[in-house]
Short mmCIF file of C-alpha atoms in Angstrom, two decimals:
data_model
loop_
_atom_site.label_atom_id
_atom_site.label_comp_id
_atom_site.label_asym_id
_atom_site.label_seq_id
_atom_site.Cartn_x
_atom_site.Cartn_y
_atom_site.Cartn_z
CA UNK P 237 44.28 0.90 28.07
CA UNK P 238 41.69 1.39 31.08
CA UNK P 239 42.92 -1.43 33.24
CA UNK P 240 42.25 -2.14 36.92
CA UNK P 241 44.25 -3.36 39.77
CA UNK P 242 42.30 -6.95 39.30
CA UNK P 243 43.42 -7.14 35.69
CA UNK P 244 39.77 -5.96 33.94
CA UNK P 245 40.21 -3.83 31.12
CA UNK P 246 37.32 -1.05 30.43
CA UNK P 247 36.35 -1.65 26.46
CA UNK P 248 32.78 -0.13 27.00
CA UNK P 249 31.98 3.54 27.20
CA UNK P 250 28.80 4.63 28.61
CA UNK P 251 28.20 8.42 27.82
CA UNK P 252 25.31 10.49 29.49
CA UNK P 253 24.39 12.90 27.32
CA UNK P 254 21.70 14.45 30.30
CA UNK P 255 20.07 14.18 33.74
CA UNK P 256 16.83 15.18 32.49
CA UNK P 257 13.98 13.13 31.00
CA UNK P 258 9.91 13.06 29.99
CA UNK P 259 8.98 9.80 32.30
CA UNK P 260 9.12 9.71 36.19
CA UNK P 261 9.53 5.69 36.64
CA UNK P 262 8.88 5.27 40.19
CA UNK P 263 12.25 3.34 40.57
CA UNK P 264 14.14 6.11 39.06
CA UNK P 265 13.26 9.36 40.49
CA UNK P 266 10.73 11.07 42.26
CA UNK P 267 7.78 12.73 40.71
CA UNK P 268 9.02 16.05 40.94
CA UNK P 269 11.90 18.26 43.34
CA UNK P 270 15.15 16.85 41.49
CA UNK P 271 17.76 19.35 40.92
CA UNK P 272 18.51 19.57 37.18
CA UNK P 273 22.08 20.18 36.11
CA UNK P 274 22.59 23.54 34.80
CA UNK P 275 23.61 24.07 31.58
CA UNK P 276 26.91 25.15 32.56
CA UNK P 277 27.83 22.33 34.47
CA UNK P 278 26.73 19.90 31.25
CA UNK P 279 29.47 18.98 28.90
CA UNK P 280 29.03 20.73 25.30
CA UNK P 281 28.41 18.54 22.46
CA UNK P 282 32.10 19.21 21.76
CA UNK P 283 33.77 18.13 25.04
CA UNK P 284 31.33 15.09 25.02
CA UNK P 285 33.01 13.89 21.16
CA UNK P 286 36.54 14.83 22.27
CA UNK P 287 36.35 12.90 25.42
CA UNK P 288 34.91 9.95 23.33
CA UNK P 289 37.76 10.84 21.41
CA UNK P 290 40.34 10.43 23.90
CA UNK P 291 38.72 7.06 25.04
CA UNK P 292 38.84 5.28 21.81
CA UNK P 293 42.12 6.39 19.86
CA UNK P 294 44.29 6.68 23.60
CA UNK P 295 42.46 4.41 25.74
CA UNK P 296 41.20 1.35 24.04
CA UNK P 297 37.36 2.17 23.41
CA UNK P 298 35.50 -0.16 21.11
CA UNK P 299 32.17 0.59 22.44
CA UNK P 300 30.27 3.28 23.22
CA UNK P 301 26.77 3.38 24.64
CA UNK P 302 24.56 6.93 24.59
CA UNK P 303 22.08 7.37 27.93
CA UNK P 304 20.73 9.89 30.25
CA UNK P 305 18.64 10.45 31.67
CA UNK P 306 16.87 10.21 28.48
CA UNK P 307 19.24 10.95 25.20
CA UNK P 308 17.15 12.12 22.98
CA UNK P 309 16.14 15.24 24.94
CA UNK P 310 19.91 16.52 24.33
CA UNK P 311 19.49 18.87 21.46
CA UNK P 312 22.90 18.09 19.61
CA UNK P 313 22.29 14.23 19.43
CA UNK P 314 22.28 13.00 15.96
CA UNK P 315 25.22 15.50 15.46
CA UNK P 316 27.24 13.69 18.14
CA UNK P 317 25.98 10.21 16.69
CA UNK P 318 27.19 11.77 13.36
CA UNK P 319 30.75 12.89 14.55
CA UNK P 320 31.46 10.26 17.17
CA UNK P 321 31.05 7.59 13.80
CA UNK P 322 33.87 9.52 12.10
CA UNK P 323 36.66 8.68 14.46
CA UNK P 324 39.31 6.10 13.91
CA UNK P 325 38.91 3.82 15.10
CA UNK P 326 35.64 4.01 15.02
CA UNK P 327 33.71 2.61 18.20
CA UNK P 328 30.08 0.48 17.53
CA UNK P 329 27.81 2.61 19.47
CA UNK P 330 24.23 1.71 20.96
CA UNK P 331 22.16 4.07 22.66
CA UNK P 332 19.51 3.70 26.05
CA UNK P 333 16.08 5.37 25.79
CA UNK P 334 12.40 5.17 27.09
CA UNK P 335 11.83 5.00 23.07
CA UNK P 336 9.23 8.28 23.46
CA UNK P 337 10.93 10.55 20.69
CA UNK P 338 12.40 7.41 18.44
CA UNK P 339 9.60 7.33 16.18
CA UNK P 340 10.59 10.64 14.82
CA UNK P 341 14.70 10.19 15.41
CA UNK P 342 15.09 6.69 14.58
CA UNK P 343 15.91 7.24 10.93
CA UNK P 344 18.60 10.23 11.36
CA UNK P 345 19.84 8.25 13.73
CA UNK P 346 20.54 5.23 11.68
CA UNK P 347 21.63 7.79 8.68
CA UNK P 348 23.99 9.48 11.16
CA UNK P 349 25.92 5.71 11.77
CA UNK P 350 23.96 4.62 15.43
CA UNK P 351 23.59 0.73 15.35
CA UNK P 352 21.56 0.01 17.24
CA UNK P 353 18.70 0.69 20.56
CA UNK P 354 18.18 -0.43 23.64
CA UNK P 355 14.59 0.72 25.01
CA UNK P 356 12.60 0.45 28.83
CA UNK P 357 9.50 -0.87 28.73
CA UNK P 358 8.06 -2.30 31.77
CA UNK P 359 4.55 -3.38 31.01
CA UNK P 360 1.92 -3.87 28.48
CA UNK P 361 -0.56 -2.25 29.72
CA UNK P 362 -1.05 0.89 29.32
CA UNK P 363 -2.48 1.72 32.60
CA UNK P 364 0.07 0.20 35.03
CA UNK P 365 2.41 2.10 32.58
CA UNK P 366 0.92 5.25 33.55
CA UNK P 367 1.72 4.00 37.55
CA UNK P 368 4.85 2.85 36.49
CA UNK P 369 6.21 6.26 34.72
CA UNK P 370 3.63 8.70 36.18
CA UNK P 371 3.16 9.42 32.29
CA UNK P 372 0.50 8.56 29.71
CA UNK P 373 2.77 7.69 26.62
CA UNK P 374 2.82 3.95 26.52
CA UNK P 375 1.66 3.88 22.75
CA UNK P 376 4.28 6.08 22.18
CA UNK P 377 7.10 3.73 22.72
CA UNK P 378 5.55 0.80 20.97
CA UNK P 379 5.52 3.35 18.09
CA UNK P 380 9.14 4.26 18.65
CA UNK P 381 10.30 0.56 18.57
CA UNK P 382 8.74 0.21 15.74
CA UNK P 383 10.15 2.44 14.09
CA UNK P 384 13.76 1.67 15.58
CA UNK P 385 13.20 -1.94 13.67
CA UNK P 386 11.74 -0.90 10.48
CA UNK P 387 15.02 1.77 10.65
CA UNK P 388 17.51 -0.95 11.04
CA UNK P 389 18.81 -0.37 14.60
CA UNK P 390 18.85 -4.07 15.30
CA UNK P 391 19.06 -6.22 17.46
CA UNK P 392 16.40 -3.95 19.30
CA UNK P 393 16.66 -5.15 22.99
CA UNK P 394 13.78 -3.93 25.38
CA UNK P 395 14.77 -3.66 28.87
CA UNK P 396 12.14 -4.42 31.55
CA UNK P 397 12.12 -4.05 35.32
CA UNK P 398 9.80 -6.34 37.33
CA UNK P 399 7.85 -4.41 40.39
CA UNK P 400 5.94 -6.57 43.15
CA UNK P 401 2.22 -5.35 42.99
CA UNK P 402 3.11 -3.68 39.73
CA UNK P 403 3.72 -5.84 36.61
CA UNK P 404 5.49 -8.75 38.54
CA UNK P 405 3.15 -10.91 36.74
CA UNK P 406 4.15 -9.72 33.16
CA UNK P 407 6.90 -11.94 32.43
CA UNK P 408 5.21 -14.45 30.14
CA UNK P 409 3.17 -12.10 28.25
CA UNK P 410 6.68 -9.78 27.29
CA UNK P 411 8.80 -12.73 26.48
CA UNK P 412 5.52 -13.81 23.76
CA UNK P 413 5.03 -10.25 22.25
CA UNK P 414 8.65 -10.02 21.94
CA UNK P 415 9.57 -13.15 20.31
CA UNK P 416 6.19 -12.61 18.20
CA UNK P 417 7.56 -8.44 17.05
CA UNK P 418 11.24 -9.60 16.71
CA UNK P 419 12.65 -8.10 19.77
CA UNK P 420 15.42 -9.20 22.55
CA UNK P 421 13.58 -8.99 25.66
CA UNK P 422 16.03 -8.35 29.16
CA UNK P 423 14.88 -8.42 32.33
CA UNK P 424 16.98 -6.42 34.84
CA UNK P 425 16.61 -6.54 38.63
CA UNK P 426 15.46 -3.35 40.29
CA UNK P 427 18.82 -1.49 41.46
CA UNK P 428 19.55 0.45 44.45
CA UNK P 429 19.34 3.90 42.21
CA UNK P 430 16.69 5.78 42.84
CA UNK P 431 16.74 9.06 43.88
CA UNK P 432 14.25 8.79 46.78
CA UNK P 433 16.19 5.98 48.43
CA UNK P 434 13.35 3.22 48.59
CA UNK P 435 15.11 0.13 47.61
CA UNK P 436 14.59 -2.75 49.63
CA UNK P 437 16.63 -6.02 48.87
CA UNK P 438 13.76 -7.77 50.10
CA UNK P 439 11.14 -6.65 48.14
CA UNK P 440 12.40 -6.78 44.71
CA UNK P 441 11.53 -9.15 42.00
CA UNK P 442 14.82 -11.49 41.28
CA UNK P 443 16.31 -13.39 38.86
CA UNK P 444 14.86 -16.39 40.41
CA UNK P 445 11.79 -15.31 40.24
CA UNK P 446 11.58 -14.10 36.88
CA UNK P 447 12.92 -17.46 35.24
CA UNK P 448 10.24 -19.29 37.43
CA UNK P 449 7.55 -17.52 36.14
CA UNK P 450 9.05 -17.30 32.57
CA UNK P 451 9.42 -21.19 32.65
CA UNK P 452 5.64 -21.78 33.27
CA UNK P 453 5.21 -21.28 29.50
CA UNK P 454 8.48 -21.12 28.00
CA UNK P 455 11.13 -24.13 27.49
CA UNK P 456 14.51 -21.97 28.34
CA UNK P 457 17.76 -23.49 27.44
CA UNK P 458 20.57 -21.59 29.09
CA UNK P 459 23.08 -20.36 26.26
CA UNK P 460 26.98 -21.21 26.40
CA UNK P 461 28.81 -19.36 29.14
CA UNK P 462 31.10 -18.74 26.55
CA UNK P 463 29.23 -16.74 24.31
CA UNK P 464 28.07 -14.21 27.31
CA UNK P 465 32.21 -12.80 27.77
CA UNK P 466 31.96 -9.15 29.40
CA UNK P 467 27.58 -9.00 28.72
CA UNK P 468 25.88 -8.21 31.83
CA UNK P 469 23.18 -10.41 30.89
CA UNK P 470 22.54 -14.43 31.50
CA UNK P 471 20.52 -15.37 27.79
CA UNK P 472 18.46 -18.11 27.61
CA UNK P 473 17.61 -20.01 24.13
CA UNK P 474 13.30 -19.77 23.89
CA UNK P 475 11.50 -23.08 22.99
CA UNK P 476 15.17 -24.19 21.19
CA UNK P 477 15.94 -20.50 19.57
CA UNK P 478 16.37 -18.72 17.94
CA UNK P 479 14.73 -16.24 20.16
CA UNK P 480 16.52 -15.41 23.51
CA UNK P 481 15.81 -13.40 26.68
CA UNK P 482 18.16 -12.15 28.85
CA UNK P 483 18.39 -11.97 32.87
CA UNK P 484 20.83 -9.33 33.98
CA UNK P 485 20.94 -10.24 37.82
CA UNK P 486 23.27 -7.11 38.98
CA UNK P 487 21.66 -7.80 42.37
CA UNK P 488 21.44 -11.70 42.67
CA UNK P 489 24.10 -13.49 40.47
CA UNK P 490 26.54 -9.86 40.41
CA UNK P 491 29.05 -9.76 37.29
CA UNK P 492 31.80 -7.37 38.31
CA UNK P 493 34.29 -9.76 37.97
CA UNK P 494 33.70 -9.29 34.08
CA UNK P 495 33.00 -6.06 34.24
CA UNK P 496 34.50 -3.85 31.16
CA UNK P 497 33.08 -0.76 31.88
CA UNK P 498 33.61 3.00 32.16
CA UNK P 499 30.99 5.93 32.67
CA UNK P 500 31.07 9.55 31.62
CA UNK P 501 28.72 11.26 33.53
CA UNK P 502 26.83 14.42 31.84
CA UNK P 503 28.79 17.19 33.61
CA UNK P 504 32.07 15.22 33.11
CA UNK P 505 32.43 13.05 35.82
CA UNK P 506 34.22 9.64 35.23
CA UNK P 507 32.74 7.02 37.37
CA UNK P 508 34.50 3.37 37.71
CA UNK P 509 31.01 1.52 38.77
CA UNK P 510 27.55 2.55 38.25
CA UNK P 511 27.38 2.02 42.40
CA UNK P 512 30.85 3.66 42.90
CA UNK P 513 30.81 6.78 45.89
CA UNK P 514 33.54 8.53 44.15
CA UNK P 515 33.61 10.33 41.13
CA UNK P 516 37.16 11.87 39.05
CA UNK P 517 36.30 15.09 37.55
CA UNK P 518 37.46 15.54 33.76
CA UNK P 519 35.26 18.34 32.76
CA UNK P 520 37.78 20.57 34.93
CA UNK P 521 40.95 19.31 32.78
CA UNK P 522 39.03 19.82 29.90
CA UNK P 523 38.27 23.31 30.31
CA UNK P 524 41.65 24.44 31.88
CA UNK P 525 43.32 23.66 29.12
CA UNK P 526 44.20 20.03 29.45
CA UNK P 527 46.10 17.61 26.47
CA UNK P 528 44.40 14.63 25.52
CA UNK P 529 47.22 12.68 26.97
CA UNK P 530 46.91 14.60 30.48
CA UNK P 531 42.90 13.67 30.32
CA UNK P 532 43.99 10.45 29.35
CA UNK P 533 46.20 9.57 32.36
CA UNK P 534 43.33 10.83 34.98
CA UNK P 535 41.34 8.71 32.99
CA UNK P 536 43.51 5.19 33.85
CA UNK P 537 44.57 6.60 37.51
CA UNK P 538 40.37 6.51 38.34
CA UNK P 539 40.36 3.33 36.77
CA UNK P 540 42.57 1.80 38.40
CA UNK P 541 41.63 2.43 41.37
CA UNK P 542 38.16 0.17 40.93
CA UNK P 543 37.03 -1.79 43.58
CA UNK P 544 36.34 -5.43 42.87
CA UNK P 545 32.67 -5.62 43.45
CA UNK P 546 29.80 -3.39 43.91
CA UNK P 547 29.14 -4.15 47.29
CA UNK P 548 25.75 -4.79 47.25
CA UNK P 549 25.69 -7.91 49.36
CA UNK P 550 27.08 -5.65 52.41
CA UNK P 551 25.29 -5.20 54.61
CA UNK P 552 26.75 -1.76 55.05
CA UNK P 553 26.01 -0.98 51.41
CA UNK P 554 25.24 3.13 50.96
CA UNK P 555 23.55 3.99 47.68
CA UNK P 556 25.19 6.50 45.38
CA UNK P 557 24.17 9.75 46.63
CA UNK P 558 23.10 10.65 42.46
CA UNK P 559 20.60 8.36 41.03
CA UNK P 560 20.75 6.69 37.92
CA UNK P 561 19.07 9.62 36.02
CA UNK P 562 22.06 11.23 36.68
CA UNK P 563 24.73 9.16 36.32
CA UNK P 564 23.58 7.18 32.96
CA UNK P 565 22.44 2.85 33.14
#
């Protein structure tokens, strides 16, 4: 069991599989100068399914979500998907892309046992798109949702972060195209995780603001607080349901009380909060030799050692010196 000194216990895996990816979302990283991991320093596909290993028959695992960077640049993935389904117990896993290479993955990836997708999209239109990701490949991830639907990776859930001067007036129009194609639309408050360090508190699009704008058209009908449990997102029932859209307000209405997370970072690095300053290093048991059972108990020791918030209504609040291209969403 990864359990904390405030009683949370870590059920939920996030694994990034790579630092690197084909968009340059201008609240991610910079258009160019990042330092890529090399490919020494990245776990191989076999550390990556032993350590998933260790988490779900040692540690209590029932989840595991696949990011990045962007996952489906890492060579090995369907193989991982494929091997990672064959444990026991065997964890529901969920994967985090920008959708670009899902049109042609989708399938093996449902074949290989994924369930389902999360995938960004911020806008749509293609031309703030292009702003947005410094990239023209907007129809590109329409075409890989698609696909992601017609391949059965369901519920598809499309994540979307607001910009002021950008697509702060999209709200609305992504709520109706995805109740109208099927999909479980989340907006997520821009994050203090980008690698150029231009987050400003004040200038980001809230929850607030999002449900104000989403209410000029929409009837929303807040769901049962039961029903949310560890979720990161607030869900709202559209015009009665059954369609629902999610708010997850990590800056606004924070959740770390609730928290059941734990984060593998590409090169091996277990971090106990996507905002956390300190990182435990398991690539370096792994590779010296290490049991499971040693891996396991660095594994609790950093976990237990998580703070009780993120910290992001201090003041003082540093960002993470890696941003999240690096350290998985």
């Amino acid at each position: 069991m990864l359990i904390d000194t405030y009683g949370r216990v870590a059920t939920d895996l996030r694994v990034s599989l790579t630092d690197r990816c084909n968009l340059r979302c201008t609240y991610c990283m910079p258009e160019e100068g990042l330092q890529w991991l090399t490919k020494s320093d990245l776990l191989t596909d076999d550390e990556i399914v032993r350590l998933i290993d260790v988490a779900v028959r040692l540690l209590g695992v029932e989840e595991v979500r696949f990011t990045g960077g962007e996952p489906l640049l890492r060579p090995g993935l369907v193989s991982i998907v494929e091997r990672v389904a064959a444990l026991a117990p065997r964890p529901r896993m969920s994967l985090t892309t920008n959708g670009i290479g899902l049109r042609r993955t989708a399938p093996a990836l449902k074949s290989a046992g994924l369930d389902r997708v999360n995938v960004s999209l911020d806008t749509l239109r293609p031309d703030v798109f292009k702003r947005l990701t410094r990239r023209d490949r907007h129809k590109d991830v329409l075409d890989g949702l698609l696909a992601a639907r017609e391949a059965g990776l369901t519920p598809v859930k499309v994540n979307t972060v607001l910009m002021p001067g950008l697509n702060a007036d999209e709200a609305p129009d992504l709520l109706a195209w995805a109740v109208h194609h099927g999909y479980e639309l989340r907006f997520i408050e821009q994050m203090p995780l980008d690698a150029q360090h231009g987050w400003k508190r004040d200038s980001m699009v809230t929850a607030g603001d999002i449900l104000d704008s989403l209410r000029t058209r929409f009837d929303l009908t807040p769901e049962d607080a039961g029903e949310r449990g560890a979720a990161p997102a607030e869900r709202w029932l559209v015009d009665g349901g059954p369609h629902r859209v999610g708010v997850i307000a990590s800056v606004t209405r924070p959740f770390c009380a609730a928290c059941d997370r734990t984060r593998l970072t590409a090169d091996g690095q277990i971090r106990n909060c996507l905002f956390a300053k300190e990182e435990t290093d398991l690539r370096g048991a792994l590779r010296s030799g290490g049991s499971d059972e040693e891996i396991a108990r660095i594994w609790r020791l950093a976990m237990w050692g998580k703070k009780a918030g993120a910290g992001l209504d201090d003041p003082s609040f540093v960002q993470p010196a890696r941003p999240m291209s690096a350290i998985g969403g």
